[in-house]
Amino acid sequence: MLWGSRSSTQGHTLIRIAAVALALAAAPSPVPSPVVGGTPAGPSEFPFMVHLSMGCGGALYEKDVVLTAGHCVDSASGPNTRITVTAGVTDLRSTSAIKVRSTAVVRAPGFQGETKGKDWALIKLARPIDLPTLNIATTTRYDRGRFTIIGWGTTKEHGAAASNKLLKATVPYVSDTTCKRHYGDRLLPKDDICAGYAQGGVDTCSGDSGGPMFRKDDSGHWIEVGITSWGDGCARRGAPGIYTQVSTFASAIAQAADTL
């Protein structure tokens, strides 16, 4: 069994907007589009989304702070100028991309690896990026329904190369009870939130770690409910993706941002 974070720099198999044609063919009910590989995001559809040079995604929490997964940063909290953040584009090859270096990181206190929970981190930027930020969920109110996932990761489980273009897909919430049928005690209900189709076919994959999972709030604005973290394979039947449950850590994230 393969498992691991969804960062392209990790040694385990991770995940991103991906689909397995065989799983779809055997699916008992249709999976709403987009499916295999997701569909391209519009040029200004998700302006808060950023790409990180270590092969992860992230979202602008503040104009000079990025929220991502803890396993994406290669060091504990402190000064860090090794990360380049790419923003303002959906195609990473675009010459109009905004590129900003990091100055520091804060990784969740007590982080011991993506499968141990607390999988979040903040990256301080050398200068603000004049793009919209993404609000985060502070309660479990929005931790249900259907979510949008996005990323530049690989489009199948053993894909050799990540996508240059930002892709998007939609996945439904999966209850802790259902998710535990596959993951057992590896799932940490207070730290994790699961999403995906029972028949598989749509998921995040390698290179998507740290990217946001989000939905609309009651006012029609995007709100981040999850951070792409880990899972068994990519888009497998009965193996939902596991995301950091943002509402659990909202206060800690806000406090950490104040220290940057």
C-alpha positions as CSV (number, residue, x, y, z in Angstrom):
1,M,0.0,0.0,0.0
2,L,1.3,3.4,-1.0
3,W,0.8,6.4,1.2
4,G,2.3,9.8,1.9
5,S,2.2,13.5,1.6
6,R,1.2,15.1,-1.7
7,S,4.4,17.1,-2.1
8,S,6.4,16.4,-5.2
9,T,9.6,16.6,-3.1
10,Q,8.5,13.8,-0.7
11,G,9.7,10.2,-1.0
12,H,6.2,8.7,-0.6
13,T,3.5,8.7,-3.2
14,L,1.3,11.8,-2.9
15,I,-1.6,13.3,-4.7
16,R,-3.2,15.9,-6.9
17,I,-6.1,16.6,-9.2
18,A,-6.0,13.2,-10.8
19,A,-8.3,10.4,-12.1
20,V,-8.0,6.8,-12.9
21,A,-10.0,5.8,-16.0
22,L,-10.4,2.2,-14.9
23,A,-12.0,3.3,-11.6
24,L,-14.4,5.5,-13.5
25,A,-15.3,2.7,-15.8
26,A,-16.3,0.6,-12.9
27,A,-18.0,3.3,-11.0
28,P,-21.6,2.6,-9.9
29,S,-22.6,6.2,-10.4
30,P,-21.4,9.0,-12.6
31,V,-18.7,11.4,-11.3
32,P,-19.5,15.1,-12.1
33,S,-17.2,16.9,-14.4
34,P,-14.4,17.7,-14.1
35,V,-12.8,14.3,-13.8
36,V,-9.7,12.8,-15.4
37,G,-7.0,15.4,-14.8
38,G,-9.4,18.1,-13.9
39,T,-10.1,21.1,-16.1
40,P,-8.0,24.3,-16.5
41,A,-8.7,27.1,-14.1
42,G,-9.6,30.5,-15.6
43,P,-6.9,33.2,-15.7
44,S,-8.3,35.1,-12.7
45,E,-10.5,32.5,-11.2
46,F,-8.4,31.8,-8.1
47,P,-6.1,34.8,-7.7
48,F,-5.1,33.7,-4.1
49,M,-3.4,30.5,-5.3
50,V,0.4,30.4,-5.4
51,H,3.1,27.9,-6.4
52,L,6.0,27.1,-4.1
53,S,9.5,26.3,-5.5
54,M,9.8,23.1,-3.5
55,G,6.9,21.6,-5.5
56,C,3.9,22.5,-3.4
57,G,0.9,24.9,-3.5
58,G,-0.3,27.5,-1.1
59,A,-2.8,30.3,-0.7
60,L,-2.4,33.9,0.3
61,Y,-3.5,34.2,3.9
62,E,-2.3,37.8,4.0
63,K,-0.8,39.7,1.1
64,D,2.7,38.9,2.5
65,V,1.9,35.5,4.1
66,V,1.2,32.2,2.5
67,L,-0.6,29.3,4.2
68,T,0.6,25.9,3.1
69,A,1.2,22.4,4.5
70,G,3.7,21.8,7.3
71,H,5.4,19.0,5.4
72,C,6.1,21.3,2.5
73,V,8.7,23.4,4.4
74,D,12.0,21.7,5.0
75,S,12.9,23.4,8.3
76,A,11.4,24.3,11.6
77,S,10.2,27.8,12.4
78,G,12.6,30.6,11.8
79,P,14.4,32.6,9.1
80,N,14.1,31.0,5.6
81,T,15.0,32.7,2.3
82,R,15.1,29.5,0.3
83,I,11.5,29.5,-1.0
84,T,10.4,31.2,-4.1
85,V,6.6,32.0,-4.4
86,T,5.1,32.3,-7.9
87,A,1.7,34.1,-8.0
88,G,-0.6,35.9,-10.4
89,V,-0.7,33.2,-13.1
90,T,-2.3,29.9,-13.9
91,D,0.5,28.9,-16.3
92,L,3.8,28.6,-14.6
93,R,5.6,29.3,-17.8
94,S,4.0,32.7,-18.1
95,T,6.5,35.7,-18.3
96,S,4.0,37.8,-16.3
97,A,4.4,35.6,-13.1
98,I,5.0,37.4,-9.9
99,K,8.0,35.9,-8.0
100,V,8.8,36.7,-4.4
101,R,11.3,35.2,-2.0
102,S,10.5,34.0,1.5
103,T,12.0,35.6,4.6
104,A,10.7,33.2,7.3
105,V,8.5,30.3,8.0
106,V,6.3,29.2,11.0
107,R,5.5,25.5,11.1
108,A,2.7,24.2,13.3
109,P,3.9,23.6,16.9
110,G,4.2,19.8,17.5
111,F,4.3,18.9,13.7
112,Q,5.9,15.5,13.3
113,G,4.9,14.6,9.8
114,E,1.8,14.8,7.6
115,T,0.2,11.6,8.9
116,K,0.6,12.8,12.5
117,G,-1.7,15.8,12.1
118,K,-1.0,19.6,12.6
119,D,0.0,19.7,8.9
120,W,0.2,23.5,8.3
121,A,2.7,26.2,8.0
122,L,3.0,29.9,7.2
123,I,5.6,31.5,4.9
124,K,6.5,35.2,5.3
125,L,7.2,37.0,2.0
126,A,9.9,39.6,1.3
127,R,7.2,42.0,0.0
128,P,3.4,42.0,-0.3
129,I,1.7,40.6,-3.4
130,D,-1.2,42.8,-4.5
131,L,-3.7,40.0,-5.0
132,P,-6.8,38.8,-3.1
133,T,-6.3,36.7,-0.1
134,L,-8.3,33.6,0.9
135,N,-10.3,33.6,4.1
136,I,-10.0,30.5,6.3
137,A,-12.8,28.7,8.1
138,T,-12.9,29.5,11.9
139,T,-15.7,27.0,12.7
140,T,-16.9,23.7,11.3
141,R,-19.9,25.4,9.7
142,Y,-18.4,25.0,6.2
143,D,-16.8,21.6,6.7
144,R,-19.5,19.9,4.7
145,G,-20.8,19.8,1.1
146,R,-18.8,20.0,-2.0
147,F,-15.3,21.5,-2.2
148,T,-13.0,22.8,-4.9
149,I,-9.5,21.5,-5.2
150,I,-6.7,23.1,-7.3
151,G,-3.1,22.5,-8.1
152,W,-0.2,22.1,-10.5
153,G,0.6,18.5,-9.5
154,T,0.7,15.3,-11.4
155,T,-2.5,14.2,-13.1
156,K,-2.2,10.5,-12.3
157,E,-0.9,8.4,-9.5
158,H,2.5,7.6,-11.0
159,G,2.7,10.6,-13.2
160,A,6.3,11.6,-14.1
161,A,5.7,15.3,-14.5
162,A,3.6,18.0,-12.9
163,S,1.2,20.2,-14.8
164,N,2.4,23.6,-15.9
165,K,-1.2,24.8,-15.9
166,L,-3.4,25.2,-12.8
167,L,-6.2,22.6,-12.8
168,K,-9.4,22.4,-10.8
169,A,-11.9,19.8,-9.7
170,T,-14.8,19.3,-7.3
171,V,-14.9,16.7,-4.5
172,P,-17.6,15.9,-1.9
173,Y,-17.1,15.8,1.9
174,V,-16.5,12.3,3.3
175,S,-17.5,11.7,7.0
176,D,-14.9,10.6,9.5
177,T,-16.7,7.3,9.9
178,T,-16.6,6.5,6.2
179,C,-13.0,7.7,5.9
180,K,-11.9,5.5,8.8
181,R,-13.1,2.4,6.9
182,H,-10.0,2.8,4.8
183,Y,-7.5,4.7,7.0
184,G,-8.4,3.3,10.4
185,D,-6.4,4.9,13.2
186,R,-4.2,6.8,10.7
187,L,-7.1,9.3,10.4
188,L,-7.0,11.9,13.1
189,P,-10.6,13.3,13.1
190,K,-9.7,16.5,15.0
191,D,-6.9,17.3,12.6
192,D,-8.1,15.9,9.3
193,I,-11.0,16.3,7.0
194,C,-11.6,13.8,4.1
195,A,-13.0,14.4,0.6
196,G,-13.4,12.4,-2.5
197,Y,-15.8,10.0,-4.4
198,A,-16.4,6.5,-3.2
199,Q,-15.6,5.2,-6.6
200,G,-12.4,7.3,-6.9
201,G,-11.6,9.1,-10.1
202,V,-11.0,12.6,-8.8
203,D,-8.4,13.7,-6.2
204,T,-5.3,15.7,-5.5
205,C,-1.9,14.2,-6.3
206,S,1.8,14.6,-6.1
207,G,2.8,18.2,-6.2
208,D,-0.6,19.5,-4.8
209,S,0.4,19.5,-1.1
210,G,-0.3,22.7,0.7
211,G,-2.9,23.9,-1.8
212,P,-6.3,25.0,-0.5
213,M,-9.5,23.0,-0.5
214,F,-12.3,25.5,-0.4
215,R,-16.0,26.3,-1.0
216,K,-18.4,29.3,-0.9
217,D,-19.5,30.7,2.4
218,D,-23.0,32.1,3.1
219,S,-22.0,35.4,1.5
220,G,-20.8,33.7,-1.7
221,H,-17.1,34.2,-1.0
222,W,-14.4,31.5,-1.1
223,I,-13.4,30.1,2.2
224,E,-10.6,27.6,2.9
225,V,-11.6,24.5,4.8
226,G,-8.7,22.2,4.1
227,I,-5.0,22.1,3.1
228,T,-4.0,19.3,0.8
229,S,-2.0,16.9,3.0
230,W,-1.8,13.2,2.2
231,G,-3.6,10.0,1.1
232,D,-3.2,6.4,-0.2
233,G,-2.3,6.7,-3.8
234,C,-4.2,9.0,-6.1
235,A,-7.9,8.9,-6.8
236,R,-8.3,5.3,-5.7
237,R,-11.6,3.7,-5.0
238,G,-12.5,3.9,-1.3
239,A,-9.4,6.0,-0.4
240,P,-10.4,9.7,0.0
241,G,-7.9,12.4,0.1
242,I,-6.9,13.7,3.5
243,Y,-6.7,17.4,4.2
244,T,-5.7,19.4,7.2
245,Q,-8.9,20.6,8.9
246,V,-8.3,24.4,8.9
247,S,-11.1,25.2,11.4
248,T,-9.2,23.2,14.0
249,F,-6.1,25.4,13.7
250,A,-7.7,28.8,12.8
251,S,-6.7,30.4,16.1
252,A,-3.2,29.0,16.0
253,I,-2.7,30.1,12.4
254,A,-3.8,33.6,13.3
255,Q,-1.5,33.8,16.3
256,A,1.4,32.5,14.2
257,A,0.8,35.1,11.5
258,D,1.0,37.8,14.1
259,T,4.5,36.7,14.9
260,L,5.8,37.0,11.4
